[in-house]
mmCIF file of C-alpha atoms in Angstrom:
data_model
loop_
_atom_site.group_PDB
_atom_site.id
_atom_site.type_symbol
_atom_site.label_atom_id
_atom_site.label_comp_id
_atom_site.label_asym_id
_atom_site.label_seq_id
_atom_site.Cartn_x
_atom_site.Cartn_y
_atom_site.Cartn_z
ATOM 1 C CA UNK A 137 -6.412 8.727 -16.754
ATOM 2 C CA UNK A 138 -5.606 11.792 -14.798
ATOM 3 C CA UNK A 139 -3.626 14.612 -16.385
ATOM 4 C CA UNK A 140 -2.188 16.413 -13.016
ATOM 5 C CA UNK A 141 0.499 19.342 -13.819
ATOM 6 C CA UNK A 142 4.055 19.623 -11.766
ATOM 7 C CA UNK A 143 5.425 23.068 -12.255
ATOM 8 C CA UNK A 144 5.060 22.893 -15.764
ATOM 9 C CA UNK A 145 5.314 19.297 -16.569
ATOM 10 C CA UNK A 146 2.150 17.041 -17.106
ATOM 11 C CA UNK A 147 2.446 13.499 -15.737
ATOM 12 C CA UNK A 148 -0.405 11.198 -16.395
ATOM 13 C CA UNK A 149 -2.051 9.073 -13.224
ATOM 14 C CA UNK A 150 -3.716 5.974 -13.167
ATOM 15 C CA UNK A 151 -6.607 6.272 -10.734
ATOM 16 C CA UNK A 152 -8.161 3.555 -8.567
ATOM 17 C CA UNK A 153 -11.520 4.110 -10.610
ATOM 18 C CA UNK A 154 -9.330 2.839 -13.508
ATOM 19 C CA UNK A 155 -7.766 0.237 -11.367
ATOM 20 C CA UNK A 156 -9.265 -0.479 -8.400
ATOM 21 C CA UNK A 157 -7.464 -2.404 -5.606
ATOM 22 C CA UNK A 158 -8.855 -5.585 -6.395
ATOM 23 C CA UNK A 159 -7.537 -5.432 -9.660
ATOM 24 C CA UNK A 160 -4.130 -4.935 -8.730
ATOM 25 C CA UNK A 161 -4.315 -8.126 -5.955
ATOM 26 C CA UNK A 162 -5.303 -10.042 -8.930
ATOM 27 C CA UNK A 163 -2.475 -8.923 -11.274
ATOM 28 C CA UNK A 164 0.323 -9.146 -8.702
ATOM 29 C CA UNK A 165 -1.488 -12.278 -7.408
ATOM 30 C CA UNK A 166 1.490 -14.566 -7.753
ATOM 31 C CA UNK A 167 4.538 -12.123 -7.721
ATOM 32 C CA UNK A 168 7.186 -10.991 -5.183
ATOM 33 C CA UNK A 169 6.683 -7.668 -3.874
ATOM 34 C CA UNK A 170 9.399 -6.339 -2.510
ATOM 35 C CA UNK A 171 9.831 -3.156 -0.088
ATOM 36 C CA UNK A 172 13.234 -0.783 0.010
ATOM 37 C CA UNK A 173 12.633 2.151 2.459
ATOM 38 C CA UNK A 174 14.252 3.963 5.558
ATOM 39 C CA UNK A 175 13.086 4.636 8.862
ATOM 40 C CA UNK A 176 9.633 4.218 9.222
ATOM 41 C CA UNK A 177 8.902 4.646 5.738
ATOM 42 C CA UNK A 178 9.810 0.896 4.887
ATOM 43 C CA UNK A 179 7.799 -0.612 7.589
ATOM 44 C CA UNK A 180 5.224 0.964 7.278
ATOM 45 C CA UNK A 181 4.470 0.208 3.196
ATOM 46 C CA UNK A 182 5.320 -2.506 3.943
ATOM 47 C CA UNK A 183 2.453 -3.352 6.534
ATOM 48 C CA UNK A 184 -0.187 -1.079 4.367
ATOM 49 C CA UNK A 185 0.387 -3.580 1.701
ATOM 50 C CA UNK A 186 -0.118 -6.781 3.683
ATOM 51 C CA UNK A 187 -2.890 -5.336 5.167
ATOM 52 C CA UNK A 188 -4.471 -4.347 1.756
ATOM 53 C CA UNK A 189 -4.255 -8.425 0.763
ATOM 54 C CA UNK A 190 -0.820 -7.794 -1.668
#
């Protein structure tokens, strides 16, 4: 796990070496994804993920 600093406040990151794509297909395999964004922002997500396999 990453350790990546904000302006003084650590936050730890999951990294796709530690979970790699494929990985995350299989765990959200049967579940509902959904998408709340504006403007492009939504649509676009939302495409990135169905063209990732999710």
């Amino acid at each position: 796990m990453a350790v990546i600093d904000f302006g003084g406040v650590k936050e730890n990151v999951v990294t796709r070496k530690e979970f790699p794509m494929s990985k995350a297909r299989k765990v959200l395999k049967n579940e509902t994804i959904a998408i709340i964004g504006y403007g492009v922002q939504g649509p676009a997500q939302s495409l990135n993920l169905r063209d990732n396999g999710f």
